[in-house]
PDB file of C-alpha atoms in Angstrom:
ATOM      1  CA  UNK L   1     -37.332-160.137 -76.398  1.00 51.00           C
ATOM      2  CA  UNK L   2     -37.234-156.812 -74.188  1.00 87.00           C
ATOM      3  CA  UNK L   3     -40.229-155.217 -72.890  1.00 94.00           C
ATOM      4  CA  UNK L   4     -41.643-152.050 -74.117  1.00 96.00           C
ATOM      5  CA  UNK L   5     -43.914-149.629 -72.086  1.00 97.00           C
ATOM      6  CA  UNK L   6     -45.876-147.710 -74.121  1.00 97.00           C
ATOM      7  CA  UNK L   7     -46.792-144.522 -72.208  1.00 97.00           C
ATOM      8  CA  UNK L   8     -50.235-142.568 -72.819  1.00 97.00           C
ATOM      9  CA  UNK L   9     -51.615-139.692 -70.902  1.00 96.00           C
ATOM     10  CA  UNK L  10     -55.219-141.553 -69.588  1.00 95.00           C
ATOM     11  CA  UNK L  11     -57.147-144.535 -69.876  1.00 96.00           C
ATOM     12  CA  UNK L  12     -58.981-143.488 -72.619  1.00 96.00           C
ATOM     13  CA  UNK L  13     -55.857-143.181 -74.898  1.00 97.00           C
ATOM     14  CA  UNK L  14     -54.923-146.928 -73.970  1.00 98.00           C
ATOM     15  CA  UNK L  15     -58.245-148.430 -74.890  1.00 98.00           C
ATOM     16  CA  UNK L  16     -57.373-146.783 -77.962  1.00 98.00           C
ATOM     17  CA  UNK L  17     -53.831-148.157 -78.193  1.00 98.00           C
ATOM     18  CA  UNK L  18     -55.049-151.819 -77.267  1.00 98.00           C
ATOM     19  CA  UNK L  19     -58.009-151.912 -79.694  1.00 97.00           C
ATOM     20  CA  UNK L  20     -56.260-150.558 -82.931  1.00 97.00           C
ATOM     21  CA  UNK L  21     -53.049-153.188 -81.904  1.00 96.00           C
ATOM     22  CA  UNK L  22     -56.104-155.848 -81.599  1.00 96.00           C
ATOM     23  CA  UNK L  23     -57.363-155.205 -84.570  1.00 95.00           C
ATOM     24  CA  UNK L  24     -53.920-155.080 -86.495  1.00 94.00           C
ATOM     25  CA  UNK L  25     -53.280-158.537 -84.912  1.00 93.00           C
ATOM     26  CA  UNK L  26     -51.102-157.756 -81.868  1.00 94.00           C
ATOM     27  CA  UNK L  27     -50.527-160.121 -79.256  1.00 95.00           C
ATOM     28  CA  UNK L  28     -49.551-157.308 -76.096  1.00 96.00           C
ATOM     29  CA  UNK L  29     -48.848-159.774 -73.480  1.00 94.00           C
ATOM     30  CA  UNK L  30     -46.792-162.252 -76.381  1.00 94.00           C
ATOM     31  CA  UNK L  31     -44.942-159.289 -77.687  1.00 94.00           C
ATOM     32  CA  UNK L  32     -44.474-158.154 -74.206  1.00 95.00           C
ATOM     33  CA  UNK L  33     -45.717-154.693 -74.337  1.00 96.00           C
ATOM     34  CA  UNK L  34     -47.762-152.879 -71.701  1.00 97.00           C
ATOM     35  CA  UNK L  35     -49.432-150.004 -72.338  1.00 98.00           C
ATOM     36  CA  UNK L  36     -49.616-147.471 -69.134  1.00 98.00           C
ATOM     37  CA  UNK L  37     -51.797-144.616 -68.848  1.00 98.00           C
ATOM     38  CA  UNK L  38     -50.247-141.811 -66.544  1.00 97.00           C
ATOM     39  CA  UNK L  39     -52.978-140.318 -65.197  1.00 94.00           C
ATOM     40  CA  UNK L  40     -51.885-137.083 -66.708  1.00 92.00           C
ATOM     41  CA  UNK L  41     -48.703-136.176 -68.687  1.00 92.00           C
ATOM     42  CA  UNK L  42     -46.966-134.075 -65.985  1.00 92.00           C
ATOM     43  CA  UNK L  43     -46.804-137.664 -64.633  1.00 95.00           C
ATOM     44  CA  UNK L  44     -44.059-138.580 -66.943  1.00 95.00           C
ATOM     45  CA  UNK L  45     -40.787-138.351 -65.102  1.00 95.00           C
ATOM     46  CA  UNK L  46     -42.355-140.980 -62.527  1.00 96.00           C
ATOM     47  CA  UNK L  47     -42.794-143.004 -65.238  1.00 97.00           C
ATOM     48  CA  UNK L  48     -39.406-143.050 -67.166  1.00 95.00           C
ATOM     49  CA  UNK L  49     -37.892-143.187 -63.598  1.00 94.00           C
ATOM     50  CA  UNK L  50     -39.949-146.183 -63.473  1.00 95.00           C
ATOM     51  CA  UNK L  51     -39.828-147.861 -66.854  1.00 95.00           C
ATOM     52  CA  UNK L  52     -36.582-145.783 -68.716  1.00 91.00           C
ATOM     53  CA  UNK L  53     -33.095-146.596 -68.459  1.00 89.00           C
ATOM     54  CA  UNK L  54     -32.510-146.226 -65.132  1.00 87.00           C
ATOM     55  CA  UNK L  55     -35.348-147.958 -63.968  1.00 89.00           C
ATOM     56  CA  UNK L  56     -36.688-151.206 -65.597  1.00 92.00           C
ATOM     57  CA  UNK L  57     -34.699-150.699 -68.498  1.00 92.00           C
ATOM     58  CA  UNK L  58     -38.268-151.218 -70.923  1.00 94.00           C
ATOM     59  CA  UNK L  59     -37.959-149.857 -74.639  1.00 93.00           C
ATOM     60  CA  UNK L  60     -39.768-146.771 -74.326  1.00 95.00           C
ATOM     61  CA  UNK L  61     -42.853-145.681 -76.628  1.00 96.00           C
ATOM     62  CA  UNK L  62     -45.803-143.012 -76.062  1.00 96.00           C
ATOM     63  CA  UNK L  63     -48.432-140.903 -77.164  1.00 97.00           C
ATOM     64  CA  UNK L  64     -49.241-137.058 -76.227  1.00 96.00           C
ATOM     65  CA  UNK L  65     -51.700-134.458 -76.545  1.00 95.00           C
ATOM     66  CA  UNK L  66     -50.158-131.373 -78.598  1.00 95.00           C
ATOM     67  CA  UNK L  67     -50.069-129.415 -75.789  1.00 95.00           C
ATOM     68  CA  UNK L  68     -47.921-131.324 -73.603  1.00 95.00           C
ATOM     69  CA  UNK L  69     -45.212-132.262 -76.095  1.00 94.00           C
ATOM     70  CA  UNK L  70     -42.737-129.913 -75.171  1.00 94.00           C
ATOM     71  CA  UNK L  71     -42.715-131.216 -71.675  1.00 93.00           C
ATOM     72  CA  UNK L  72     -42.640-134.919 -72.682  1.00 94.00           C
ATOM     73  CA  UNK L  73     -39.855-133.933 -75.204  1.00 93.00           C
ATOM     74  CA  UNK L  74     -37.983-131.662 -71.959  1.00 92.00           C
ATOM     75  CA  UNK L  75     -38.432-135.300 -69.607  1.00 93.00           C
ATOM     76  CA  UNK L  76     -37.039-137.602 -71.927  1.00 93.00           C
ATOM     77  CA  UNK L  77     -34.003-135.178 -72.624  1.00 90.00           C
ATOM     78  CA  UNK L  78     -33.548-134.970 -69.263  1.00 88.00           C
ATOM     79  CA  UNK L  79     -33.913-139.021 -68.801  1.00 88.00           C
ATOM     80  CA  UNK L  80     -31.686-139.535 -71.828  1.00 87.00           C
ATOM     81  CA  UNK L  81     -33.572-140.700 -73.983  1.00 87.00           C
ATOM     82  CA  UNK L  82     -33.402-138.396 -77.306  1.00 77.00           C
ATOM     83  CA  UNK L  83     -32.737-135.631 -78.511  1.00 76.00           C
ATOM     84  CA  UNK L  84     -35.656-133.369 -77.142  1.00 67.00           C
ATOM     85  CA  UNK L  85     -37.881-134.347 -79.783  1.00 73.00           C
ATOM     86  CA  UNK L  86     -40.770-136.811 -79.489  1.00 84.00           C
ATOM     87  CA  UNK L  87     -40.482-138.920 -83.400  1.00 79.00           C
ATOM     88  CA  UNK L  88     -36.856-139.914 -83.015  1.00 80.00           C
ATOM     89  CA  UNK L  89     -37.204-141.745 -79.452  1.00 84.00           C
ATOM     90  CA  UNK L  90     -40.972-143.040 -80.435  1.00 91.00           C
ATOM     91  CA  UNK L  91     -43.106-140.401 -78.765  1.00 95.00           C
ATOM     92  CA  UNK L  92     -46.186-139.312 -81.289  1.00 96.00           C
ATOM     93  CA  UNK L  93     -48.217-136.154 -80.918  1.00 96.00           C
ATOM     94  CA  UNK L  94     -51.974-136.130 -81.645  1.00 96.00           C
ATOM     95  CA  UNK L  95     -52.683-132.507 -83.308  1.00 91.00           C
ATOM     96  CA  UNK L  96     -54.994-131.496 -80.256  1.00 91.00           C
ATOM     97  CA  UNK L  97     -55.989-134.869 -78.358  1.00 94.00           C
ATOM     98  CA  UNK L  98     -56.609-138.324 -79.392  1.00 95.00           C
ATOM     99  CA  UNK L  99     -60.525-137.586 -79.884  1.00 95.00           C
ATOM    100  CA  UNK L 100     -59.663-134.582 -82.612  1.00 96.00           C
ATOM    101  CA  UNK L 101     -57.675-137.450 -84.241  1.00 97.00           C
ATOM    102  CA  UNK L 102     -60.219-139.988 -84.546  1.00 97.00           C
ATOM    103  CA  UNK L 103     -63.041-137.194 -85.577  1.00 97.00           C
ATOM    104  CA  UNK L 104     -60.647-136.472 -88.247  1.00 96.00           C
ATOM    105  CA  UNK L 105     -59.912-139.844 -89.191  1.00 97.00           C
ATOM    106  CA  UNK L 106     -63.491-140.764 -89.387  1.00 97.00           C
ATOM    107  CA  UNK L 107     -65.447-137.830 -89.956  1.00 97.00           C
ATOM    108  CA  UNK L 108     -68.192-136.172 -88.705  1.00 98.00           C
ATOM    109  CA  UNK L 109     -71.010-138.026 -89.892  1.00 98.00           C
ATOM    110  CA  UNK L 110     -69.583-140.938 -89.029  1.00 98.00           C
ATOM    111  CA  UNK L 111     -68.752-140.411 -85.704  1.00 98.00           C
ATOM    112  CA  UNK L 112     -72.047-138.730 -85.315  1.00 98.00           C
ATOM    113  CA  UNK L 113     -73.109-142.342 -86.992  1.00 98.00           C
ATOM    114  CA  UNK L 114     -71.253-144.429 -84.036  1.00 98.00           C
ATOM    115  CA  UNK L 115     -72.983-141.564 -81.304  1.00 98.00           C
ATOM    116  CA  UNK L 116     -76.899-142.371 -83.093  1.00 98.00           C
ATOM    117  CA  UNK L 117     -75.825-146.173 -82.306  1.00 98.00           C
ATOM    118  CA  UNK L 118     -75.367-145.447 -78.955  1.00 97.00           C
ATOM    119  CA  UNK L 119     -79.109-143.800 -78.454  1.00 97.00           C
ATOM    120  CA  UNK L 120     -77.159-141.085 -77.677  1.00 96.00           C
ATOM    121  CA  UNK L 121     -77.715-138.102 -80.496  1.00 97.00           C
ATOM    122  CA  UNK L 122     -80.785-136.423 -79.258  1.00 97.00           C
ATOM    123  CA  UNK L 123     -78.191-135.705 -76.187  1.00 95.00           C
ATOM    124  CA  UNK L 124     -75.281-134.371 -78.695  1.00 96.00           C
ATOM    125  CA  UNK L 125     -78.117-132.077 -80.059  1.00 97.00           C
ATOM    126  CA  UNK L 126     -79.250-130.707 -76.897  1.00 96.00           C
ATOM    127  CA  UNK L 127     -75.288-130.157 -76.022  1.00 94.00           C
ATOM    128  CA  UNK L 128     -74.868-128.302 -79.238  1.00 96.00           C
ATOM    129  CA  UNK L 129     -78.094-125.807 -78.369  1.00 95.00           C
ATOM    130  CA  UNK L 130     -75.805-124.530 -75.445  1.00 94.00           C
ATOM    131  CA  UNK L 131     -74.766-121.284 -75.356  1.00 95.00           C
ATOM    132  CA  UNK L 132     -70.633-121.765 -75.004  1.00 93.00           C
ATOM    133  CA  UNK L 133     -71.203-124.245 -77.748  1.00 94.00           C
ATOM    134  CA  UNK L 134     -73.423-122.642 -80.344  1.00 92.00           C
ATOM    135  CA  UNK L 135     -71.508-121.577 -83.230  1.00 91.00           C
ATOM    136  CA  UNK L 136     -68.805-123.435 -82.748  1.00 96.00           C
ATOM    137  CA  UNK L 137     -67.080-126.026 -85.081  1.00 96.00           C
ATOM    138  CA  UNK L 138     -68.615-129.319 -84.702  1.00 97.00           C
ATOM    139  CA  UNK L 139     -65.392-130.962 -84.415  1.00 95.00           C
ATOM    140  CA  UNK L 140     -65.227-128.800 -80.592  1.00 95.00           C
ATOM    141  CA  UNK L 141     -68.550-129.897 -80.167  1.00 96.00           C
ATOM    142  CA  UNK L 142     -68.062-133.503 -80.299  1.00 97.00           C
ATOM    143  CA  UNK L 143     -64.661-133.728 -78.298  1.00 95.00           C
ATOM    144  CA  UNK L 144     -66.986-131.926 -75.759  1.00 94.00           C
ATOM    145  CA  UNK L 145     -69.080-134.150 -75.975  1.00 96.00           C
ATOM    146  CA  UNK L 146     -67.076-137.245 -75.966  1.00 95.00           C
ATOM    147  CA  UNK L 147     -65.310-135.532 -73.341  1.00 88.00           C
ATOM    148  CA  UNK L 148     -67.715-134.407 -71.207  1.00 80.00           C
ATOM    149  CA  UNK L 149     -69.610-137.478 -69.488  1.00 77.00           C
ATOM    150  CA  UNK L 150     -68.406-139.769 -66.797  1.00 80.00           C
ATOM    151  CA  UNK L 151     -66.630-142.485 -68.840  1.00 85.00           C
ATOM    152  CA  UNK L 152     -67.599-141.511 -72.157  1.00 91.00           C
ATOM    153  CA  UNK L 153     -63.972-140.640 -73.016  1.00 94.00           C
ATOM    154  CA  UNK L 154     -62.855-144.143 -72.747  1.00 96.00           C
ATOM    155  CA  UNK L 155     -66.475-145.681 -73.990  1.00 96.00           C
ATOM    156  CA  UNK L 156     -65.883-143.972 -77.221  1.00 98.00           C
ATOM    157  CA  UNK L 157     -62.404-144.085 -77.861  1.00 97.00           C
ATOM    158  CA  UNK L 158     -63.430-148.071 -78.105  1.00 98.00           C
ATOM    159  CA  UNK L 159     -66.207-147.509 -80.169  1.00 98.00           C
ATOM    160  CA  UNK L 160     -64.552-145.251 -82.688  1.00 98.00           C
ATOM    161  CA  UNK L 161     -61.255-147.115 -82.859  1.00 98.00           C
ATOM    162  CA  UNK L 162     -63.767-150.005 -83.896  1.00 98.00           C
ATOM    163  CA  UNK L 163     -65.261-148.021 -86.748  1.00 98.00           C
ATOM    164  CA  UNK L 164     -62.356-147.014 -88.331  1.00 98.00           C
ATOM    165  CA  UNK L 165     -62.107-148.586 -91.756  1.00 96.00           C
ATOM    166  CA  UNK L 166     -59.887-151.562 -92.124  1.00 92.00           C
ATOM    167  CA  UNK L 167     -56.402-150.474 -92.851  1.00 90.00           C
ATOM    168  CA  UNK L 168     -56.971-146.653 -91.358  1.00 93.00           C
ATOM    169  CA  UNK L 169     -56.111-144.965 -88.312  1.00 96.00           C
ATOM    170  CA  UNK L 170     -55.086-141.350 -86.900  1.00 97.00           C
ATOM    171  CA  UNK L 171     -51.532-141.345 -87.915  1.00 96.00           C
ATOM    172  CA  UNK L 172     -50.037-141.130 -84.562  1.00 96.00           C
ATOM    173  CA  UNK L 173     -52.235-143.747 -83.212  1.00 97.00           C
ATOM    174  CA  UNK L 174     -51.168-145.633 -86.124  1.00 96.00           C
ATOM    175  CA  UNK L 175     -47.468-144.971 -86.162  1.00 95.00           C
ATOM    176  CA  UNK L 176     -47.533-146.076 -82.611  1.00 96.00           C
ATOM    177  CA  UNK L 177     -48.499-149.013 -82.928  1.00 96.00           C
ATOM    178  CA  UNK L 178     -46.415-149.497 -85.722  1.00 94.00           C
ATOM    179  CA  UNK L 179     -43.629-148.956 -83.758  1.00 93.00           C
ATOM    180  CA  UNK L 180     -44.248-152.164 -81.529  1.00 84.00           C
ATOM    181  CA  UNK L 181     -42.650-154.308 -84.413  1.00 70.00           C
ATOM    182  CA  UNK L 182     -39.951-151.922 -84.549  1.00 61.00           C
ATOM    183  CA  UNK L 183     -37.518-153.408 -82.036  1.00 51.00           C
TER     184      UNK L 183
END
């Protein structure tokens, strides 16, 4: 069986990958796939240097923010893999980031659920009093929020992966992982 690298723009988005392929029975190490955060997307062409066909030779998967998919699709044109778009060669585009997706996929009150487990909602209420936040959509509220803390980006993208409903994910998170059984 080949390998496949499964490329993601930070650590929070692998947690993500590794807990919804957990949950949906995944073996990474038996199924030999390895999921590598880049430390930024503009790290890519290190990466399929690294990993693509001219480097390890790995089947190539990976998951992008919106706004970097035109680079990631301009990369792996470059590295020849594709066409210039992302679907076809197994790269999948969350609408703004991977937290939109999972606010969307859960819901407000539920993530705002998951954030009151945590002891942590008389803090998202104080955040939303702020000026540069007040009036805006609580969906930009709480990817503030998630965002905005030392280590809560990765801390929550566990805990919200976890409280999806059984069967349910973002659907690029979800068609990623899909992919893995798609050799």
């Amino acid at each position: 069986m080949d390998a496949t690298t499964v490329l993601v723009e930070g650590e929070s988005d692998r947690v993500a990958v590794e807990v919804l392929a957990a949950r949906l029975g995944h073996d990474l190490g038996a199924e030999r796939v390895t999921v590598v955060p880049m430390g930024g997307a503009t790290s890519i062409i290190h990466y399929l240097d690294r990993f693509g066909p001219y480097g390890a030779g790995h089947r190539l998967l990976g998951l992008c923010d919106e706004r970097e998919s035109p680079g990631i699709a301009r990369a792996l044109s470059r590295a020849g893999i594709g066409p210039g778009t992302l679907a076809e060669p197994g790269f999948y585009v969350c609408h703004s980031d991977l937290e939109d997706e999972l606010i969307r996929a859960l819901g407000i009150e539920h993530v705002l659920d998951v954030i009151d487990e945590q002891g942590e909602l008389a803090s998202f209420r104080l955040l939303q009093r702020q000026p540069s936040l007040r009036g805006r959509p609580v969906t930009d509220q709480l990817r503030r929020f998630l965002g905005g803390r030392s280590g809560n980006k990765v801390r929550y993208a566990k805990l919200l992966v976890e409280a999806l409903p059984a069967g349910t994910a973002p659907p690029p998170l979800g068609l990623l992982v899909a992919a893995f059984a798609g050799r």
